[in-house]
Amino acid sequence: MPLPTQPTLDFVTGLPKAELHLHLEGTLEPDLKLRLAERNGVDIGQSTVEDVQATYRFTDLTSFLAVYYPAMDVLQTEDDFFELAHAYLLRAAANGVKHAEMFFDPQAHTARGVPFEAVVKGYHRAAAAAADFGVDADLIMCFLRDLSAESAAETLEASVPFKDLILGVGLDSDERGNPPEKFAGVFARARDLGYRLTMHCDIDQVGSIDNIRTVLETIGVDRIDHGTNIVEDPALVAEVKARGIGLTSCPVSNSFVTDDMKAAEVAQLLRDGVKITINSDDPAYFGGYVADNYAAVAAKAGLTPEEVVTLAKNSFEASWIDEDRRAAYLAEIDRYVEQYEPTEA
Ligand code: ADE
Ligand code: ZN
């Protein structure tokens, strides 16, 4: 069966893929938020799904984060974290995700008195259980960059007893005034502890290019989250290409926090041979899981089905899995493409 002439939603949904940029707290759907609020006796100020959705008006990263963090109050017990991650992983499986490397924000919970252990154990239990429905999943612990480097360092030390449950560390939250070098010492220690390293370089920030250069050359990250402003500097594009550094783009999220999906930048980097990948970021807030993100960017940039297949291959190439599993997933993509039969009219 030849490839379809267009990368349809049906084709991209079944395409085996890895999701590498996904905030577990950003998968909190309104119905689960309301259920946990009731169970834990938390007043979130809304009582229907429509009321919750009415608060989802974002014009930039800051206005999104102002809605995002207060909602986390409903997450209190290990079971709450398990339920949240389990619900995401079921949706991911239905989106063709075979491997997920999922961010979590421990400081957003420990600052409210939730034990670190409840967060990591609940999430890890869900990750392990996802093997039953064909998803292998890992955790990446993010530091909140608008908190201090000391707080990040304390969080890093709190993670040491759970090191075997965590694959790497990342950096998220508000980039304005919180450049990567603020966390250079914390990330050096994380590297020494054996963690893989990634950092957000969000879209269209003041100093985006300087921050991308710092994460590559000073911090020595293994991957960059977002980072598509790199197109402004061809020398940095050449550097990520030569070093095989993956970028995790999130088109639907981009269109909420800026006025553009950045599809042209994704297409340019893909055609330049950079390991750019497509992901969903905070799908419960931005309304698109990973297959929707593939379909949206493909339609906007006019990507061919072959180019979409390369994006899916990039997701495994840029992932932190061992070489045997990587080869098996890449072969699974080839089999899918060879055997693809449309299920839509
Ligand atoms: N936390 C959750 N989503 C984020 C994003 N897109 N950028 C920075 N921090 C985040
Ligand atoms: Zn993100």
CSV table of C-alpha atoms and ligand atoms in Angstrom, one decimal:
chain,number,residue,atom,x,y,z
A,1,MET,CA,0.0,0.0,0.0
A,2,PRO,CA,1.6,3.4,-0.9
A,3,LEU,CA,1.7,6.2,1.5
A,4,PRO,CA,-1.5,8.4,1.6
A,5,THR,CA,-1.2,11.5,-0.6
A,6,GLN,CA,-1.9,13.7,2.5
A,7,PRO,CA,-0.7,13.1,6.2
A,8,THR,CA,-4.3,12.6,7.4
A,9,LEU,CA,-5.2,12.5,11.1
A,10,ASP,CA,-5.9,8.8,10.7
A,11,PHE,CA,-2.3,8.3,9.3
A,12,VAL,CA,-0.6,10.3,12.0
A,13,THR,CA,-2.6,8.8,14.8
A,14,GLY,CA,-1.5,5.3,14.0
A,15,LEU,CA,2.1,6.3,13.3
A,16,PRO,CA,4.3,4.9,16.1
A,17,LYS,CA,5.9,7.9,17.9
A,18,ALA,CA,7.6,9.1,21.1
A,19,GLU,CA,6.3,12.0,23.1
A,20,LEU,CA,9.2,14.0,24.6
A,21,HIS,CA,7.7,17.3,25.7
A,22,LEU,CA,4.7,16.7,27.9
A,23,HIS,CA,4.0,18.3,31.3
A,24,LEU,CA,2.0,15.8,33.4
A,25,GLU,CA,0.4,18.7,35.3
A,26,GLY,CA,-0.7,20.0,31.9
A,27,THR,CA,-2.7,16.9,31.2
A,28,LEU,CA,-5.2,17.8,34.0
A,29,GLU,CA,-8.5,17.7,32.1
A,30,PRO,CA,-11.4,19.8,33.5
A,31,ASP,CA,-13.4,16.8,34.5
A,32,LEU,CA,-10.6,15.2,36.5
A,33,LYS,CA,-9.8,18.6,38.0
A,34,LEU,CA,-13.4,18.9,39.3
A,35,ARG,CA,-13.4,15.3,40.5
A,36,LEU,CA,-10.2,15.8,42.5
A,37,ALA,CA,-11.3,19.2,43.8
A,38,GLU,CA,-14.4,17.5,45.2
A,39,ARG,CA,-12.6,14.5,46.6
A,40,ASN,CA,-10.0,16.6,48.3
A,41,GLY,CA,-12.3,19.4,49.5
A,42,VAL,CA,-10.5,22.1,47.4
A,43,ASP,CA,-12.5,25.1,46.3
A,44,ILE,CA,-11.2,26.0,42.8
A,45,GLY,CA,-13.8,28.6,42.1
A,46,GLN,CA,-15.5,26.6,39.3
A,47,SER,CA,-18.0,23.8,39.4
A,48,THR,CA,-18.7,22.8,35.8
A,49,VAL,CA,-16.4,21.8,32.9
A,50,GLU,CA,-17.7,24.9,31.0
A,51,ASP,CA,-16.7,27.2,34.0
A,52,VAL,CA,-13.3,25.7,34.0
A,53,GLN,CA,-12.8,26.0,30.3
A,54,ALA,CA,-14.0,29.7,30.5
A,55,THR,CA,-10.8,30.4,32.5
A,56,TYR,CA,-8.6,29.1,29.7
A,57,ARG,CA,-7.9,32.5,28.0
A,58,PHE,CA,-4.1,32.8,27.3
A,59,THR,CA,-2.2,35.4,25.4
A,60,ASP,CA,1.3,34.4,26.4
A,61,LEU,CA,3.3,32.1,28.6
A,62,THR,CA,2.7,34.3,31.7
A,63,SER,CA,-1.1,34.3,31.4
A,64,PHE,CA,-1.1,30.6,30.9
A,65,LEU,CA,1.1,29.9,33.9
A,66,ALA,CA,-1.3,32.1,36.0
A,67,VAL,CA,-4.1,29.7,35.4
A,68,TYR,CA,-1.9,26.5,35.4
A,69,TYR,CA,-0.3,26.7,38.8
A,70,PRO,CA,-3.4,27.4,41.0
A,71,ALA,CA,-5.2,24.4,39.4
A,72,MET,CA,-2.5,22.0,40.8
A,73,ASP,CA,-4.0,22.5,44.4
A,74,VAL,CA,-6.3,19.6,43.6
A,75,LEU,CA,-3.4,17.2,43.4
A,76,GLN,CA,-2.7,16.0,46.9
A,77,THR,CA,-2.2,12.3,47.3
A,78,GLU,CA,-0.1,9.6,45.6
A,79,ASP,CA,-3.2,8.2,44.1
A,80,ASP,CA,-4.1,11.7,42.6
A,81,PHE,CA,-0.8,11.7,40.8
A,82,PHE,CA,-1.2,8.1,39.7
A,83,GLU,CA,-4.7,8.9,38.2
A,84,LEU,CA,-3.5,12.0,36.4
A,85,ALA,CA,-0.6,10.2,34.7
A,86,HIS,CA,-2.6,7.1,34.0
A,87,ALA,CA,-5.3,9.1,32.2
A,88,TYR,CA,-2.6,10.8,30.1
A,89,LEU,CA,-0.9,7.5,29.2
A,90,LEU,CA,-4.2,6.0,28.1
A,91,ARG,CA,-4.8,9.0,25.8
A,92,ALA,CA,-1.2,8.8,24.6
A,93,ALA,CA,-1.6,5.1,23.6
A,94,ALA,CA,-4.7,6.1,21.6
A,95,ASN,CA,-2.5,8.7,19.9
A,96,GLY,CA,0.0,6.1,18.7
A,97,VAL,CA,2.6,7.0,21.5
A,98,LYS,CA,4.9,4.0,22.2
A,99,HIS,CA,7.4,5.8,24.4
A,100,ALA,CA,6.8,8.9,26.6
A,101,GLU,CA,9.4,11.0,28.5
A,102,MET,CA,7.1,13.0,30.8
A,103,PHE,CA,7.9,16.2,32.7
A,104,PHE,CA,6.8,16.8,36.3
A,105,ASP,CA,7.2,19.9,38.5
A,106,PRO,CA,7.9,18.7,42.1
A,107,GLN,CA,8.3,22.2,43.5
A,108,ALA,CA,4.7,23.1,42.5
A,109,HIS,CA,3.6,20.4,45.0
A,110,THR,CA,6.3,20.3,47.7
A,111,ALA,CA,5.7,24.1,48.1
A,112,ARG,CA,2.1,23.2,49.2
A,113,GLY,CA,3.3,20.6,51.7
A,114,VAL,CA,2.8,17.5,49.4
A,115,PRO,CA,5.7,15.1,50.0
A,116,PHE,CA,8.1,14.6,47.1
A,117,GLU,CA,7.7,10.9,47.6
A,118,ALA,CA,3.9,11.0,46.9
A,119,VAL,CA,4.5,12.9,43.7
A,120,VAL,CA,7.2,10.7,42.3
A,121,LYS,CA,5.7,7.4,43.4
A,122,GLY,CA,2.3,8.1,42.1
A,123,TYR,CA,3.7,9.2,38.7
A,124,HIS,CA,6.1,6.3,38.6
A,125,ARG,CA,3.4,3.7,39.4
A,126,ALA,CA,1.4,5.0,36.4
A,127,ALA,CA,4.4,4.9,34.1
A,128,ALA,CA,5.1,1.3,35.1
A,129,ALA,CA,1.5,0.3,34.6
A,130,ALA,CA,1.4,1.7,31.1
A,131,ALA,CA,3.5,-1.3,29.9
A,132,ASP,CA,0.2,-3.2,30.1
A,133,PHE,CA,-1.2,-1.2,27.2
A,134,GLY,CA,1.9,-0.9,25.2
A,135,VAL,CA,3.5,2.4,26.3
A,136,ASP,CA,6.9,2.6,28.0
A,137,ALA,CA,7.2,5.7,30.0
A,138,ASP,CA,9.9,7.6,31.9
A,139,LEU,CA,10.0,10.7,34.1
A,140,ILE,CA,11.9,14.0,33.7
A,141,MET,CA,12.0,16.2,36.8
A,142,CYS,CA,11.7,19.9,36.0
A,143,PHE,CA,12.9,22.8,38.1
A,144,LEU,CA,10.8,26.0,38.2
A,145,ARG,CA,13.1,28.7,36.8
A,146,ASP,CA,11.2,31.5,38.5
A,147,LEU,CA,12.2,30.0,41.9
A,148,SER,CA,15.7,30.3,43.2
A,149,ALA,CA,18.7,28.1,42.2
A,150,GLU,CA,18.9,27.1,45.9
A,151,SER,CA,15.3,25.7,45.8
A,152,ALA,CA,16.2,23.8,42.6
A,153,ALA,CA,19.4,22.4,44.3
A,154,GLU,CA,17.3,21.3,47.4
A,155,THR,CA,14.8,19.6,45.0
A,156,LEU,CA,17.7,17.8,43.2
A,157,GLU,CA,19.0,16.5,46.5
A,158,ALA,CA,15.5,15.3,47.5
A,159,SER,CA,15.3,13.3,44.3
A,160,VAL,CA,18.5,11.3,45.0
A,161,PRO,CA,16.7,8.4,46.9
A,162,PHE,CA,14.4,8.1,43.9
A,163,LYS,CA,17.1,8.5,41.2
A,164,ASP,CA,16.3,5.1,39.6
A,165,LEU,CA,12.7,6.4,38.9
A,166,ILE,CA,13.8,9.5,37.1
A,167,LEU,CA,15.6,9.6,33.7
A,168,GLY,CA,16.6,13.3,33.5
A,169,VAL,CA,16.1,16.9,34.6
A,170,GLY,CA,14.6,19.8,32.8
A,171,LEU,CA,13.9,23.5,33.4
A,172,ASP,CA,10.5,25.1,32.9
A,173,SER,CA,8.1,28.0,33.9
A,174,ASP,CA,8.7,31.7,33.2
A,175,GLU,CA,11.9,32.3,31.2
A,176,ARG,CA,11.7,36.1,31.5
A,177,GLY,CA,14.6,37.2,33.8
A,178,ASN,CA,15.4,33.6,34.5
A,179,PRO,CA,18.2,32.7,32.0
A,180,PRO,CA,19.7,29.2,31.9
A,181,GLU,CA,23.0,30.3,33.5
A,182,LYS,CA,21.1,30.8,36.8
A,183,PHE,CA,20.9,27.0,37.0
A,184,ALA,CA,24.4,26.1,35.7
A,185,GLY,CA,25.6,24.7,39.1
A,186,VAL,CA,22.4,22.7,39.6
A,187,PHE,CA,22.6,21.2,36.2
A,188,ALA,CA,26.3,20.3,36.6
A,189,ARG,CA,25.4,18.5,39.8
A,190,ALA,CA,22.5,16.7,38.0
A,191,ARG,CA,24.9,15.5,35.3
A,192,ASP,CA,27.3,14.2,38.0
A,193,LEU,CA,24.4,12.3,39.5
A,194,GLY,CA,23.8,10.6,36.1
A,195,TYR,CA,20.7,12.5,35.0
A,196,ARG,CA,20.2,13.4,31.3
A,197,LEU,CA,19.7,17.2,30.8
A,198,THR,CA,17.2,19.2,28.9
A,199,MET,CA,16.0,22.8,29.3
A,200,HIS,CA,13.1,24.9,27.9
A,201,CYS,CA,14.1,27.7,25.5
A,202,ASP,CA,10.6,29.0,25.0
A,203,ILE,CA,9.3,30.7,21.9
A,204,ASP,CA,10.1,34.4,21.2
A,205,GLN,CA,11.6,35.2,24.5
A,206,VAL,CA,13.7,38.3,25.2
A,207,GLY,CA,17.2,36.8,24.7
A,208,SER,CA,16.0,33.5,23.0
A,209,ILE,CA,19.1,33.1,20.9
A,210,ASP,CA,21.5,33.9,23.8
A,211,ASN,CA,19.7,31.4,26.0
A,212,ILE,CA,19.8,28.7,23.2
A,213,ARG,CA,23.6,29.3,22.9
A,214,THR,CA,24.1,29.1,26.7
A,215,VAL,CA,22.2,25.8,27.0
A,216,LEU,CA,24.2,24.3,24.2
A,217,GLU,CA,27.7,25.6,25.0
A,218,THR,CA,27.7,26.3,28.8
A,219,ILE,CA,25.1,23.9,30.3
A,220,GLY,CA,25.8,21.1,27.8
A,221,VAL,CA,22.2,19.9,27.4
A,222,ASP,CA,21.3,16.6,25.7
A,223,ARG,CA,18.1,18.1,24.2
A,224,ILE,CA,16.3,21.5,24.0
A,225,ASP,CA,12.6,22.0,24.7
A,226,HIS,CA,11.0,24.3,22.1
A,227,GLY,CA,14.1,26.1,20.8
A,228,THR,CA,12.7,26.9,17.3
A,229,ASN,CA,14.1,30.5,17.5
A,230,ILE,CA,17.3,28.8,16.6
A,231,VAL,CA,16.4,29.4,12.9
A,232,GLU,CA,17.6,33.0,13.5
A,233,ASP,CA,21.2,31.8,13.9
A,234,PRO,CA,22.5,29.4,11.1
A,235,ALA,CA,25.7,28.6,13.1
A,236,LEU,CA,23.6,27.3,16.0
A,237,VAL,CA,21.5,25.3,13.6
A,238,ALA,CA,24.7,23.7,12.3
A,239,GLU,CA,25.8,23.0,15.8
A,240,VAL,CA,22.7,21.1,16.9
A,241,LYS,CA,22.7,19.2,13.7
A,242,ALA,CA,26.4,18.2,14.1
A,243,ARG,CA,25.8,17.2,17.7
A,244,GLY,CA,22.6,15.4,17.0
A,245,ILE,CA,20.7,17.4,19.6
A,246,GLY,CA,16.9,17.1,19.4
A,247,LEU,CA,14.4,19.9,19.7
A,248,THR,CA,10.9,19.3,21.1
A,249,SER,CA,8.4,21.6,19.4
A,250,CYS,CA,4.8,21.9,20.4
A,251,PRO,CA,2.8,23.6,17.6
A,252,VAL,CA,-0.6,23.9,19.2
A,253,SER,CA,0.9,25.3,22.4
A,254,ASN,CA,2.9,27.8,20.3
A,255,SER,CA,-0.3,29.1,18.8
A,256,PHE,CA,-1.7,29.9,22.3
A,257,VAL,CA,1.4,31.5,23.9
A,258,THR,CA,2.4,33.4,20.7
A,259,ASP,CA,0.3,34.3,17.6
A,260,ASP,CA,1.8,31.6,15.5
A,261,MET,CA,2.2,27.8,15.4
A,262,LYS,CA,5.8,28.2,14.2
A,263,ALA,CA,5.1,25.6,11.4
A,264,ALA,CA,7.5,27.3,9.0
A,265,GLU,CA,10.3,27.1,11.5
A,266,VAL,CA,9.6,23.4,12.1
A,267,ALA,CA,9.5,22.7,8.4
A,268,GLN,CA,12.8,24.6,7.8
A,269,LEU,CA,14.6,22.7,10.7
A,270,LEU,CA,13.2,19.4,9.5
A,271,ARG,CA,14.4,20.0,5.9
A,272,ASP,CA,17.8,21.1,7.3
A,273,GLY,CA,18.2,17.7,8.9
A,274,VAL,CA,17.8,18.8,12.5
A,275,LYS,CA,16.2,16.2,14.9
A,276,ILE,CA,13.1,18.3,15.4
A,277,THR,CA,10.1,16.5,17.1
A,278,ILE,CA,6.4,17.2,17.6
A,279,ASN,CA,4.8,17.1,21.0
A,280,SER,CA,1.7,18.3,22.9
A,281,ASP,CA,3.2,20.3,26.0
A,282,ASP,CA,0.0,20.9,28.1
A,283,PRO,CA,-2.7,19.2,26.1
A,284,ALA,CA,-5.5,19.6,28.6
A,285,TYR,CA,-5.1,23.4,28.4
A,286,PHE,CA,-4.3,23.8,24.7
A,287,GLY,CA,-6.8,21.3,23.4
A,288,GLY,CA,-4.6,19.0,21.3
A,289,TYR,CA,-2.9,15.7,22.1
A,290,VAL,CA,0.1,14.6,20.1
A,291,ALA,CA,-1.6,13.4,16.9
A,292,ASP,CA,-3.5,16.7,16.7
A,293,ASN,CA,-0.2,18.5,16.9
A,294,TYR,CA,1.3,16.4,14.0
A,295,ALA,CA,-1.8,17.0,11.9
A,296,ALA,CA,-1.9,20.7,12.6
A,297,VAL,CA,1.8,21.4,11.8
A,298,ALA,CA,1.6,19.1,8.7
A,299,ALA,CA,-1.4,21.0,7.3
A,300,LYS,CA,0.0,24.5,8.2
A,301,ALA,CA,3.5,23.8,6.7
A,302,GLY,CA,2.3,21.6,3.8
A,303,LEU,CA,4.4,18.7,5.0
A,304,THR,CA,4.4,15.5,2.9
A,305,PRO,CA,3.6,12.1,4.4
A,306,GLU,CA,7.3,11.2,4.1
A,307,GLU,CA,8.3,14.3,6.1
A,308,VAL,CA,5.8,13.4,8.8
A,309,VAL,CA,7.3,9.9,9.0
A,310,THR,CA,10.7,11.6,9.5
A,311,LEU,CA,9.2,13.7,12.4
A,312,ALA,CA,8.1,10.4,14.0
A,313,LYS,CA,11.5,8.8,13.4
A,314,ASN,CA,13.1,11.9,14.9
A,315,SER,CA,11.1,11.4,18.1
A,316,PHE,CA,12.8,8.1,18.7
A,317,GLU,CA,16.2,9.4,17.5
A,318,ALA,CA,16.0,12.3,20.0
A,319,SER,CA,14.7,10.1,22.9
A,320,TRP,CA,16.8,8.8,25.7
A,321,ILE,CA,16.1,5.0,25.1
A,322,ASP,CA,18.8,2.4,24.5
A,323,GLU,CA,19.9,1.5,21.0
A,324,ASP,CA,18.0,-1.8,20.8
A,325,ARG,CA,14.7,-0.2,21.7
A,326,ARG,CA,15.4,2.7,19.3
A,327,ALA,CA,16.1,0.2,16.4
A,328,ALA,CA,12.9,-1.7,17.3
A,329,TYR,CA,10.7,1.4,17.2
A,330,LEU,CA,12.2,2.7,14.0
A,331,ALA,CA,11.5,-0.7,12.4
A,332,GLU,CA,7.9,-0.5,13.8
A,333,ILE,CA,7.5,2.8,11.9
A,334,ASP,CA,8.7,1.2,8.7
A,335,ARG,CA,6.3,-1.7,9.1
A,336,TYR,CA,3.4,0.7,9.8
A,337,VAL,CA,4.2,2.7,6.6
A,338,GLU,CA,4.4,-0.5,4.5
A,339,GLN,CA,1.1,-1.9,5.8
A,340,TYR,CA,-0.9,1.3,6.2
A,341,GLU,CA,-4.5,1.0,5.1
A,342,PRO,CA,-6.7,4.1,5.6
A,343,THR,CA,-9.6,3.6,8.0
A,344,GLU,CA,-11.3,6.9,7.0
A,345,ALA,CA,-13.2,7.6,3.9
B,1,ADE,N1,5.2,24.7,32.1
B,1,ADE,C1,4.2,24.0,31.5
B,1,ADE,N2,4.2,24.3,30.2
B,1,ADE,C2,5.2,25.2,30.0
B,1,ADE,C3,5.8,25.9,28.9
B,1,ADE,N3,5.2,25.7,27.7
B,1,ADE,N4,6.8,26.6,29.0
B,1,ADE,C4,7.4,26.8,30.3
B,1,ADE,N5,6.9,26.2,31.3
B,1,ADE,C5,5.9,25.4,31.2
B,2,ZN,ZN,6.8,22.8,28.0
